[in-house]
mmCIF file of C-alpha atoms in Angstrom:
data_model
loop_
_atom_site.group_PDB
_atom_site.id
_atom_site.type_symbol
_atom_site.label_atom_id
_atom_site.label_comp_id
_atom_site.label_asym_id
_atom_site.label_seq_id
_atom_site.Cartn_x
_atom_site.Cartn_y
_atom_site.Cartn_z
ATOM 1 C CA MET A 16 0.239 -0.001 -0.035
ATOM 2 C CA LEU A 17 2.481 2.635 0.975
ATOM 3 C CA VAL A 18 4.348 2.103 -2.773
ATOM 4 C CA PHE A 19 0.884 3.120 -4.325
ATOM 5 C CA ILE A 20 1.248 6.319 -1.661
ATOM 6 C CA PHE A 21 4.511 7.038 -3.029
ATOM 7 C CA ALA A 22 4.239 6.525 -6.705
ATOM 8 C CA PRO A 23 2.631 9.595 -7.336
ATOM 9 C CA PHE A 24 5.248 11.420 -5.781
ATOM 10 C CA TYR A 25 8.170 9.735 -7.127
ATOM 11 C CA ILE A 26 6.467 10.155 -10.690
ATOM 12 C CA LEU A 27 5.963 14.179 -10.059
ATOM 13 C CA VAL A 28 9.876 14.629 -9.001
ATOM 14 C CA ASN A 29 10.933 12.738 -12.502
ATOM 15 C CA LEU A 30 8.643 14.782 -14.568
ATOM 16 C CA TYR A 31 10.240 17.921 -12.844
ATOM 17 C CA LEU A 32 13.772 16.706 -13.530
ATOM 18 C CA LEU A 33 12.720 15.695 -17.205
ATOM 19 C CA HIS A 34 11.529 19.146 -17.549
ATOM 20 C CA TRP A 35 14.889 20.608 -16.490
ATOM 21 C CA VAL A 36 16.608 17.923 -18.682
ATOM 22 C CA LEU A 37 14.762 19.025 -21.788
ATOM 23 C CA ARG A 38 15.515 22.543 -20.848
ATOM 24 C CA TRP A 39 18.957 22.261 -20.640
ATOM 25 C CA THR A 40 19.250 20.070 -23.983
ATOM 26 C CA GLY A 41 16.994 22.618 -25.658
ATOM 27 C CA CYS A 42 19.922 25.222 -24.863
ATOM 28 C CA CYS A 43 22.743 23.772 -26.335
ATOM 29 C CA HIS A 44 21.492 23.113 -29.689
ATOM 30 C CA ARG A 45 18.212 23.663 -31.705
ATOM 31 C CA LEU A 46 18.110 20.347 -32.882
ATOM 32 C CA PHE A 47 17.591 19.082 -29.034
ATOM 33 C CA GLY A 48 14.240 21.477 -28.937
ATOM 34 C CA THR A 49 12.993 19.844 -31.719
ATOM 35 C CA ARG A 50 9.466 17.752 -31.138
ATOM 36 C CA ALA A 51 11.266 14.522 -32.970
ATOM 37 C CA PHE A 52 14.110 14.790 -30.116
ATOM 38 C CA ARG A 53 11.703 14.892 -27.426
ATOM 39 C CA VAL A 54 9.602 12.291 -28.494
ATOM 40 C CA LEU A 55 12.844 10.087 -28.885
ATOM 41 C CA PHE A 56 14.227 11.186 -25.635
ATOM 42 C CA VAL A 57 11.426 10.883 -23.525
ATOM 43 C CA ILE A 58 10.611 7.593 -24.392
ATOM 44 C CA PRO A 59 13.998 5.669 -22.910
ATOM 45 C CA TYR A 60 13.542 8.305 -19.492
ATOM 46 C CA ALA A 61 10.179 7.396 -18.892
ATOM 47 C CA PHE A 62 11.725 3.746 -18.888
ATOM 48 C CA CYS A 63 14.272 4.373 -16.728
ATOM 49 C CA ALA A 64 12.290 6.435 -14.392
ATOM 50 C CA LEU A 65 9.299 3.881 -14.189
ATOM 51 C CA ALA A 66 11.786 0.636 -13.709
ATOM 52 C CA PRO A 67 11.925 1.140 -9.904
ATOM 53 C CA LEU A 68 8.415 0.939 -9.837
ATOM 54 C CA THR A 69 7.541 -1.571 -12.482
ATOM 55 C CA GLY A 70 10.313 -3.700 -11.251
ATOM 56 C CA PHE A 71 8.823 -3.836 -7.909
ATOM 57 C CA LEU A 72 5.289 -4.956 -9.237
ATOM 58 C CA VAL A 73 6.370 -7.264 -11.639
ATOM 59 C CA ARG A 74 6.898 -10.798 -10.636
ATOM 60 C CA SER A 75 7.523 -12.491 -13.697
ATOM 61 C CA PRO A 76 9.447 -13.367 -15.687
ATOM 62 C CA ALA A 77 12.274 -13.308 -13.397
ATOM 63 C CA ALA A 78 14.748 -12.231 -15.953
ATOM 64 C CA LEU A 79 12.596 -9.176 -16.947
ATOM 65 C CA ARG A 80 12.239 -8.372 -12.838
ATOM 66 C CA HIS A 81 16.377 -8.541 -12.456
ATOM 67 C CA VAL A 82 16.701 -6.171 -15.590
ATOM 68 C CA LEU A 83 14.552 -3.504 -13.964
ATOM 69 C CA ARG A 84 15.407 -3.745 -10.519
ATOM 70 C CA GLN A 85 18.933 -3.126 -12.070
ATOM 71 C CA ILE A 86 17.755 -0.074 -13.970
ATOM 72 C CA GLY A 87 16.411 0.831 -10.873
ATOM 73 C CA ASN A 88 18.775 0.721 -9.109
ATOM 74 C CA TYR A 89 21.166 2.990 -11.538
ATOM 75 C CA TRP A 90 18.408 5.183 -12.243
ATOM 76 C CA PHE A 91 17.697 6.224 -8.340
ATOM 77 C CA GLY A 92 21.558 7.398 -8.345
ATOM 78 C CA CYS A 93 21.015 9.596 -11.494
ATOM 79 C CA MET A 94 17.982 11.117 -9.718
ATOM 80 C CA LEU A 95 20.232 11.923 -6.942
ATOM 81 C CA TYR A 96 22.908 13.989 -9.098
ATOM 82 C CA LEU A 97 20.143 15.538 -11.756
ATOM 83 C CA GLY A 98 18.456 16.968 -8.381
ATOM 84 C CA LEU A 99 21.690 18.759 -7.348
ATOM 85 C CA ALA A 100 22.832 19.518 -10.613
ATOM 86 C CA ILE A 101 19.272 21.678 -11.033
ATOM 87 C CA LEU A 102 19.958 23.130 -7.677
ATOM 88 C CA LEU A 103 23.691 24.141 -7.899
ATOM 89 C CA VAL A 104 22.642 25.603 -11.583
ATOM 90 C CA GLU A 105 19.565 27.616 -10.484
ATOM 91 C CA ILE A 106 21.606 29.060 -7.254
ATOM 92 C CA GLY A 107 24.149 29.757 -9.727
ATOM 93 C CA LEU A 108 21.665 31.653 -12.174
ATOM 94 C CA PHE A 109 20.503 33.651 -9.225
ATOM 95 C CA VAL A 110 23.679 34.935 -7.845
ATOM 96 C CA ALA A 111 24.288 35.956 -11.656
ATOM 97 C CA ARG A 112 21.345 37.854 -11.697
ATOM 98 C CA ARG A 113 21.987 39.548 -8.411
ATOM 99 C CA VAL A 114 25.610 40.255 -8.526
ATOM 100 C CA ARG A 115 25.661 40.880 -12.513
ATOM 101 C CA HIS A 116 22.184 42.519 -13.168
ATOM 102 C CA ARG A 117 22.107 40.659 -16.307
ATOM 103 C CA ASP A 118 19.234 40.725 -18.653
ATOM 104 C CA PHE A 119 17.089 37.712 -19.916
ATOM 105 C CA VAL A 120 19.050 36.787 -23.062
ATOM 106 C CA GLN A 121 22.055 36.955 -21.253
ATOM 107 C CA MET A 122 20.653 34.371 -18.561
ATOM 108 C CA GLN A 123 19.772 32.368 -21.816
ATOM 109 C CA ARG A 124 23.429 32.147 -22.667
ATOM 110 C CA VAL A 125 24.510 31.357 -18.892
ATOM 111 C CA ARG A 126 21.745 28.567 -18.537
ATOM 112 C CA GLN A 127 22.816 27.151 -22.018
ATOM 113 C CA VAL A 128 26.578 26.900 -20.816
ATOM 114 C CA GLN A 129 25.684 25.693 -17.011
ATOM 115 C CA GLY A 130 23.209 23.186 -18.410
ATOM 116 C CA GLY A 131 25.403 21.624 -20.739
ATOM 117 C CA ILE A 132 28.045 21.287 -18.391
ATOM 118 C CA ALA A 133 25.950 19.839 -15.665
ATOM 119 C CA LEU A 134 24.557 17.401 -17.761
ATOM 120 C CA ALA A 135 28.105 16.177 -18.923
ATOM 121 C CA LEU A 136 29.066 16.429 -15.170
ATOM 122 C CA VAL A 137 26.186 14.142 -14.149
ATOM 123 C CA CYS A 138 26.709 11.865 -16.885
ATOM 124 C CA ALA A 139 30.395 11.709 -15.784
ATOM 125 C CA VAL A 140 29.534 11.231 -12.134
ATOM 126 C CA CYS A 141 27.130 8.580 -12.653
ATOM 127 C CA ILE A 142 29.612 6.352 -14.743
ATOM 128 C CA TYR A 143 32.078 6.847 -12.066
ATOM 129 C CA GLY A 144 30.123 5.945 -9.445
ATOM 130 C CA ALA A 145 29.002 2.561 -11.297
ATOM 131 C CA VAL A 146 32.079 1.679 -11.878
ATOM 132 C CA ASN A 147 33.711 2.709 -8.832
ATOM 133 C CA ALA A 148 30.911 0.603 -6.678
ATOM 134 C CA HIS A 149 32.426 -2.850 -8.388
ATOM 135 C CA THR A 150 36.101 -1.446 -7.756
ATOM 136 C CA LEU A 151 37.693 -3.536 -5.187
ATOM 137 C CA ARG A 152 40.200 -1.829 -2.439
ATOM 138 C CA VAL A 153 41.776 -3.287 0.600
ATOM 139 C CA THR A 154 42.243 -1.105 3.641
ATOM 140 C CA ASP A 155 44.621 -2.069 6.651
ATOM 141 C CA TYR A 156 44.596 -1.119 9.882
ATOM 142 C CA GLU A 157 47.129 -2.209 13.014
ATOM 143 C CA VAL A 158 45.725 -2.445 16.715
ATOM 144 C CA THR A 159 47.581 -3.981 19.670
ATOM 145 C CA ILE A 160 46.081 -5.691 22.018
ATOM 146 C CA GLU A 161 46.923 -7.417 25.449
ATOM 147 C CA GLY A 162 47.294 -10.884 24.925
ATOM 148 C CA ALA A 163 49.791 -13.992 24.869
ATOM 149 C CA GLY A 164 52.126 -12.415 21.954
ATOM 150 C CA GLY A 165 52.280 -12.849 18.678
ATOM 151 C CA ASP A 166 50.010 -11.262 15.706
ATOM 152 C CA MET A 167 46.814 -12.481 14.045
ATOM 153 C CA THR A 168 45.497 -10.986 10.831
ATOM 154 C CA VAL A 169 41.878 -10.944 10.743
ATOM 155 C CA ALA A 170 40.109 -10.346 7.253
ATOM 156 C CA LEU A 171 36.791 -8.016 7.647
ATOM 157 C CA LEU A 172 33.861 -8.102 5.065
ATOM 158 C CA ALA A 173 30.442 -6.743 5.687
ATOM 159 C CA ASP A 174 27.404 -5.700 3.572
ATOM 160 C CA LEU A 175 27.609 -7.887 0.611
ATOM 161 C CA HIS A 176 24.003 -7.164 0.417
ATOM 162 C CA LEU A 177 23.644 -9.998 -2.213
ATOM 163 C CA GLY A 178 20.937 -9.165 -4.525
ATOM 164 C CA TYR A 179 20.159 -7.221 -7.868
ATOM 165 C CA ASN A 180 23.414 -5.564 -7.625
ATOM 166 C CA THR A 181 25.375 -8.586 -7.189
ATOM 167 C CA ASP A 182 28.075 -9.606 -10.079
ATOM 168 C CA PRO A 183 29.275 -13.216 -8.955
ATOM 169 C CA ALA A 184 32.616 -12.628 -10.413
ATOM 170 C CA TYR A 185 32.962 -9.471 -7.881
ATOM 171 C CA ILE A 186 32.137 -12.013 -5.044
ATOM 172 C CA GLU A 187 34.981 -14.123 -6.410
ATOM 173 C CA GLN A 188 37.583 -11.383 -6.669
ATOM 174 C CA THR A 189 36.664 -10.792 -3.099
ATOM 175 C CA VAL A 190 37.391 -14.185 -2.342
ATOM 176 C CA GLN A 191 40.743 -14.073 -3.859
ATOM 177 C CA ALA A 192 41.817 -10.970 -2.461
ATOM 178 C CA VAL A 193 41.169 -12.320 1.166
ATOM 179 C CA ASN A 194 42.991 -15.180 0.470
ATOM 180 C CA ASP A 195 45.741 -13.155 -0.809
ATOM 181 C CA MET A 196 45.619 -12.049 2.864
ATOM 182 C CA GLN A 197 46.649 -15.434 4.025
ATOM 183 C CA PRO A 198 44.384 -14.702 7.329
ATOM 184 C CA ASP A 199 43.861 -16.327 10.462
ATOM 185 C CA LEU A 200 40.419 -15.102 10.958
ATOM 186 C CA VAL A 201 37.698 -14.106 8.308
ATOM 187 C CA VAL A 202 34.771 -11.910 9.567
ATOM 188 C CA ILE A 203 31.572 -11.230 7.972
ATOM 189 C CA ALA A 204 29.840 -8.187 9.734
ATOM 190 C CA GLY A 205 26.266 -8.691 8.345
ATOM 191 C CA ASP A 206 23.669 -7.726 5.749
ATOM 192 C CA ILE A 207 25.158 -10.376 3.760
ATOM 193 C CA PHE A 208 21.972 -10.569 1.743
ATOM 194 C CA ASP A 209 19.638 -7.925 0.127
ATOM 195 C CA ASN A 210 16.206 -8.916 2.005
ATOM 196 C CA GLU A 211 15.188 -11.109 -1.157
ATOM 197 C CA TYR A 212 16.953 -14.297 -1.206
ATOM 198 C CA GLU A 213 15.190 -14.544 -4.836
ATOM 199 C CA ALA A 214 17.473 -11.562 -6.250
ATOM 200 C CA ILE A 215 20.722 -13.477 -5.928
ATOM 201 C CA PRO A 216 22.158 -14.236 -9.318
ATOM 202 C CA GLU A 217 23.624 -17.777 -9.146
ATOM 203 C CA PRO A 218 23.540 -18.399 -5.854
ATOM 204 C CA ASP A 219 25.116 -21.890 -6.006
ATOM 205 C CA ARG A 220 28.009 -20.097 -7.407
ATOM 206 C CA ILE A 221 28.353 -17.334 -5.041
ATOM 207 C CA ALA A 222 28.004 -19.886 -1.939
ATOM 208 C CA ALA A 223 30.841 -21.800 -3.516
ATOM 209 C CA ALA A 224 33.215 -19.084 -3.937
ATOM 210 C CA LEU A 225 32.472 -17.816 -0.280
ATOM 211 C CA ALA A 226 33.150 -21.670 0.828
ATOM 212 C CA SER A 227 36.566 -21.561 -0.935
ATOM 213 C CA LEU A 228 37.592 -18.516 1.306
ATOM 214 C CA ARG A 229 40.649 -19.992 3.695
ATOM 215 C CA SER A 230 41.833 -18.821 7.229
ATOM 216 C CA THR A 231 43.448 -20.722 9.982
ATOM 217 C CA TYR A 232 40.482 -20.573 11.931
ATOM 218 C CA GLY A 233 37.445 -20.161 9.842
ATOM 219 C CA THR A 234 35.151 -17.728 8.812
ATOM 220 C CA PHE A 235 32.365 -16.031 11.081
ATOM 221 C CA ALA A 236 29.463 -13.839 10.545
ATOM 222 C CA CYS A 237 26.923 -12.006 12.305
ATOM 223 C CA TRP A 238 23.208 -10.970 11.095
ATOM 224 C CA GLY A 239 22.841 -7.395 9.770
ATOM 225 C CA ASN A 240 19.509 -5.445 9.273
ATOM 226 C CA HIS A 241 18.878 -6.498 5.793
ATOM 227 C CA ASP A 242 18.994 -10.053 6.720
ATOM 228 C CA VAL A 243 15.488 -10.338 6.943
ATOM 229 C CA SER A 244 13.118 -11.619 4.159
ATOM 230 C CA GLU A 245 11.140 -8.393 3.112
ATOM 231 C CA PRO A 246 9.993 -6.098 -0.109
ATOM 232 C CA ILE A 247 12.751 -3.385 -0.741
ATOM 233 C CA LEU A 248 12.491 -0.459 -3.129
ATOM 234 C CA ALA A 249 15.079 1.891 -3.456
ATOM 235 C CA GLY A 250 16.838 0.379 -0.574
ATOM 236 C CA PHE A 251 14.374 0.567 1.564
ATOM 237 C CA THR A 252 12.498 -2.153 3.267
ATOM 238 C CA TRP A 253 8.648 -2.064 3.390
ATOM 239 C CA ASP A 254 7.725 -3.813 6.593
ATOM 240 C CA THR A 255 4.465 -6.528 5.964
ATOM 241 C CA ALA A 256 2.277 -8.360 8.400
ATOM 242 C CA ASP A 257 4.099 -11.699 7.107
ATOM 243 C CA ALA A 258 5.292 -13.593 10.043
ATOM 244 C CA ASP A 259 7.563 -15.836 8.153
ATOM 245 C CA LYS A 260 10.477 -12.874 7.696
ATOM 246 C CA ASP A 261 13.212 -15.215 9.022
ATOM 247 C CA ASP A 262 13.577 -16.925 5.493
ATOM 248 C CA PRO A 263 15.386 -20.050 6.362
ATOM 249 C CA ARG A 264 17.059 -20.044 2.681
ATOM 250 C CA MET A 265 19.432 -17.637 4.312
ATOM 251 C CA THR A 266 20.681 -19.593 6.952
ATOM 252 C CA GLU A 267 21.196 -22.642 4.423
ATOM 253 C CA PHE A 268 23.308 -20.459 2.076
ATOM 254 C CA LEU A 269 25.576 -19.778 4.973
ATOM 255 C CA ALA A 270 26.071 -23.352 5.588
ATOM 256 C CA ARG A 271 26.657 -24.435 2.093
ATOM 257 C CA ALA A 272 29.289 -21.420 2.217
ATOM 258 C CA GLY A 273 30.994 -22.526 5.134
ATOM 259 C CA VAL A 274 30.033 -19.473 7.249
ATOM 260 C CA SER A 275 29.427 -19.983 11.228
ATOM 261 C CA LEU A 276 27.016 -17.670 12.170
ATOM 262 C CA LEU A 277 27.070 -16.411 15.686
ATOM 263 C CA ALA A 278 23.741 -14.836 17.154
ATOM 264 C CA ASP A 279 24.332 -13.564 20.458
ATOM 265 C CA GLU A 280 26.864 -16.677 20.549
ATOM 266 C CA GLU A 281 30.591 -16.860 21.679
ATOM 267 C CA VAL A 282 33.219 -19.069 20.283
ATOM 268 C CA THR A 283 36.940 -19.277 21.659
ATOM 269 C CA LEU A 284 39.249 -19.807 19.059
ATOM 270 C CA ALA A 285 42.482 -22.307 19.497
ATOM 271 C CA ASN A 286 44.647 -19.100 19.886
ATOM 272 C CA GLY A 287 42.532 -18.064 22.893
ATOM 273 C CA VAL A 288 40.761 -15.159 21.192
ATOM 274 C CA GLN A 289 37.053 -14.970 22.641
ATOM 275 C CA LEU A 290 34.731 -14.076 19.170
ATOM 276 C CA VAL A 291 31.668 -13.025 19.921
ATOM 277 C CA GLY A 292 28.620 -12.022 17.164
ATOM 278 C CA ARG A 293 25.661 -10.604 17.954
ATOM 279 C CA LYS A 294 22.031 -9.980 17.012
ATOM 280 C CA ASP A 295 21.007 -6.738 15.052
ATOM 281 C CA PRO A 296 18.795 -4.950 16.758
ATOM 282 C CA SER A 297 16.760 -4.058 13.730
ATOM 283 C CA ARG A 298 16.224 -7.616 12.533
ATOM 284 C CA SER A 299 15.500 -8.401 16.354
ATOM 285 C CA ARG A 300 12.939 -5.922 16.786
ATOM 286 C CA LYS A 301 11.635 -7.293 13.179
ATOM 287 C CA LEU A 302 11.652 -10.558 14.311
ATOM 288 C CA ASP A 303 10.555 -10.221 17.864
ATOM 289 C CA ASP A 304 13.735 -11.489 18.950
ATOM 290 C CA ALA A 305 15.321 -10.706 22.234
ATOM 291 C CA ARG A 306 19.140 -9.270 21.661
ATOM 292 C CA LEU A 307 21.284 -9.610 24.825
ATOM 293 C CA THR A 308 23.029 -6.220 26.375
ATOM 294 C CA PRO A 309 26.821 -6.376 26.215
ATOM 295 C CA GLU A 310 27.389 -6.560 29.718
ATOM 296 C CA GLN A 311 24.938 -10.089 29.483
ATOM 297 C CA LEU A 312 26.766 -11.042 26.606
ATOM 298 C CA LEU A 313 30.400 -10.678 27.377
ATOM 299 C CA GLY A 314 30.090 -10.809 31.450
ATOM 300 C CA PRO A 315 30.242 -14.881 31.237
ATOM 301 C CA LEU A 316 33.774 -14.320 28.969
ATOM 302 C CA ASP A 317 37.205 -14.683 30.490
ATOM 303 C CA PRO A 318 38.291 -10.787 30.855
ATOM 304 C CA ALA A 319 42.249 -11.754 30.753
ATOM 305 C CA GLN A 320 41.724 -13.396 26.959
ATOM 306 C CA PRO A 321 41.159 -11.344 24.186
ATOM 307 C CA ILE A 322 37.384 -10.686 23.398
ATOM 308 C CA PHE A 323 36.998 -9.706 19.469
ATOM 309 C CA VAL A 324 32.852 -8.295 18.981
ATOM 310 C CA ILE A 325 31.178 -8.881 15.731
ATOM 311 C CA ASP A 326 28.590 -6.761 15.280
ATOM 312 C CA HIS A 327 26.790 -5.199 12.375
ATOM 313 C CA GLN A 328 25.929 -1.812 13.305
ATOM 314 C CA PRO A 329 28.615 0.307 15.069
ATOM 315 C CA LYS A 330 26.068 1.200 17.745
ATOM 316 C CA GLU A 331 26.647 0.845 21.981
ATOM 317 C CA LEU A 332 30.892 1.338 21.678
ATOM 318 C CA ASP A 333 30.814 2.728 24.822
ATOM 319 C CA GLU A 334 28.853 -0.030 26.614
ATOM 320 C CA LEU A 335 30.801 -2.732 24.542
ATOM 321 C CA ALA A 336 34.131 -1.161 25.664
ATOM 322 C CA ALA A 337 32.977 -0.887 29.265
ATOM 323 C CA ALA A 338 31.630 -4.381 29.032
ATOM 324 C CA GLY A 339 35.206 -5.598 28.053
ATOM 325 C CA ALA A 340 35.642 -5.884 24.403
ATOM 326 C CA ASP A 341 38.880 -5.536 22.885
ATOM 327 C CA LEU A 342 37.803 -5.253 19.215
ATOM 328 C CA ASP A 343 34.657 -4.270 17.987
ATOM 329 C CA LEU A 344 34.260 -5.101 14.094
ATOM 330 C CA SER A 345 31.389 -3.679 12.417
ATOM 331 C CA GLY A 346 29.805 -2.194 8.780
ATOM 332 C CA HIS A 347 26.466 -1.015 7.856
ATOM 333 C CA THR A 348 27.161 2.519 7.392
ATOM 334 C CA HIS A 349 28.545 2.614 4.071
ATOM 335 C CA ASN A 350 30.517 5.597 4.887
ATOM 336 C CA GLY A 351 27.628 7.154 3.098
ATOM 337 C CA GLN A 352 27.970 5.295 0.105
ATOM 338 C CA VAL A 353 27.502 8.353 -2.340
ATOM 339 C CA PHE A 354 28.227 12.133 -1.958
ATOM 340 C CA PRO A 355 26.959 14.123 -0.110
ATOM 341 C CA GLY A 356 25.952 11.340 2.459
ATOM 342 C CA ASN A 357 29.446 10.501 3.201
ATOM 343 C CA LEU A 358 29.599 14.407 4.791
ATOM 344 C CA LEU A 359 26.992 13.426 7.253
ATOM 345 C CA MET A 360 28.018 10.103 8.499
ATOM 346 C CA GLY A 361 29.918 11.818 11.361
ATOM 347 C CA LEU A 362 26.794 13.241 12.194
ATOM 348 C CA ILE A 363 24.887 10.166 13.175
ATOM 349 C CA TRP A 364 27.650 7.412 14.120
ATOM 350 C CA ASP A 365 30.712 8.026 16.608
ATOM 351 C CA ASN A 366 32.627 5.847 14.163
ATOM 352 C CA PRO A 367 31.214 6.206 10.528
ATOM 353 C CA CYS A 368 34.049 4.192 8.874
ATOM 354 C CA GLY A 369 37.657 3.244 9.823
ATOM 355 C CA TYR A 370 39.416 2.913 13.051
ATOM 356 C CA LEU A 371 38.178 4.734 16.301
ATOM 357 C CA ARG A 372 39.736 3.849 19.953
ATOM 358 C CA VAL A 373 37.066 3.782 22.423
ATOM 359 C CA GLY A 374 38.431 3.493 26.007
ATOM 360 C CA GLU A 375 40.643 0.579 26.077
ATOM 361 C CA MET A 376 38.760 -1.146 22.731
ATOM 362 C CA HIS A 377 39.429 -0.565 18.995
ATOM 363 C CA SER A 378 36.500 0.081 17.185
ATOM 364 C CA VAL A 379 37.004 -0.803 13.384
ATOM 365 C CA VAL A 380 34.033 -0.297 10.842
ATOM 366 C CA THR A 381 34.066 -1.044 7.093
ATOM 367 C CA ALA A 382 32.214 0.913 4.389
ATOM 368 C CA GLY A 383 31.376 -2.711 2.870
ATOM 369 C CA LEU A 384 31.654 -4.603 -0.323
ATOM 370 C CA GLY A 385 28.074 -4.222 -2.000
ATOM 371 C CA VAL A 386 25.848 -1.150 -1.854
ATOM 372 C CA TRP A 387 22.518 -0.228 -0.467
ATOM 373 C CA GLY A 388 20.057 1.583 -3.039
ATOM 374 C CA PRO A 389 21.553 2.797 -5.966
ATOM 375 C CA ASP A 390 24.364 0.957 -7.728
ATOM 376 C CA MET A 391 26.784 3.447 -7.247
ATOM 377 C CA ARG A 392 29.588 4.698 -5.015
ATOM 378 C CA VAL A 393 30.569 8.515 -5.129
ATOM 379 C CA GLY A 394 33.269 9.560 -2.216
ATOM 380 C CA THR A 395 32.938 6.211 -0.931
ATOM 381 C CA ARG A 396 35.243 2.885 -1.737
ATOM 382 C CA SER A 397 34.146 -0.750 -1.845
ATOM 383 C CA GLU A 398 36.682 -2.727 0.488
ATOM 384 C CA VAL A 399 37.925 -5.785 2.333
ATOM 385 C CA VAL A 400 39.998 -4.690 5.670
ATOM 386 C CA ARG A 401 42.862 -6.399 6.897
ATOM 387 C CA ILE A 402 43.220 -5.786 10.198
ATOM 388 C CA THR A 403 46.657 -6.903 12.031
ATOM 389 C CA VAL A 404 46.455 -7.430 15.562
ATOM 390 C CA HIS A 405 49.720 -7.177 17.743
ATOM 391 C CA PHE A 406 49.084 -8.881 21.073
ATOM 392 C CA ASP A 407 51.477 -7.308 23.586
ATOM 393 C CA GLY A 408 52.007 -10.032 26.309
#
């Protein structure tokens, strides 16, 4: 029902964007102002603009739904930057009118130049964002923790968001990058899925790739807020009355992938590290599933041995530090994923991305592997994190 309420507003926004694009292109050359060009332009524009809605509503054939959802995810990024471009151009024109006192003809010339530049920049940013989202990088951190001595390498992954935006070859590339690290431990900090299990392309191939991860102590994961079965549009889930949100296929997938799930559970590794995986607060709320506090979860552990916590959302950092955690491993934020979101993350999270010392605890938050909503990254990076842990014993 919410989709149908949202649809008219979404269509009006796209009509407004279309008005400005046609106005800009018409200023650039008189050919672009002809009726024939406008008709030819409006048809693909309408197809792309309506793809998020049609992809959400169309259920079969599956191949058509998949294509529509992919196009729709790209389109949300294009909408964002078209809107920003319009805002910047109009601010520039307003300032020019006030400062320069230019007449109408001069303003048309300014709009012609600004509109052409704006369209070129929007296209360039969107292409860059789409390529950058699937360009994998490795980020390194080093931490020192009291322990028995020696070093340990932890590979941190998060936010795979397996779904419509996923390329199986990209997951295989990620696995190769992790194996090249020769890690002692592989951690996946939630949002493994993008809500709809049916959206995963070649799930057996991806599960096999993850199963080929090699490490001394194995691969462990916790759930994230998107690891539930719910309809998703523009990255946002639509809560339903369906009680069966805990899709067993997700758990079965992790078993095939050789990933050990920790849901408010602890396992002690052979080197004495106590590894704890937390339930996600959003997922627990939707499933009406109780979640332990940091004190309840870490209180029974041995404070003399290192305690690593996998917690999808980098919340309760002070509480985890007070409860005795030495290293907290998180994702969720995507570091904002697309500009200007990356500029706002520091207002929401104590550690939006990267490293933060909280008391005696080290917090590491990764920008993640996959994407949420728009299949783009602008101002951020897709990454796997390599953490070298020095035990100062």
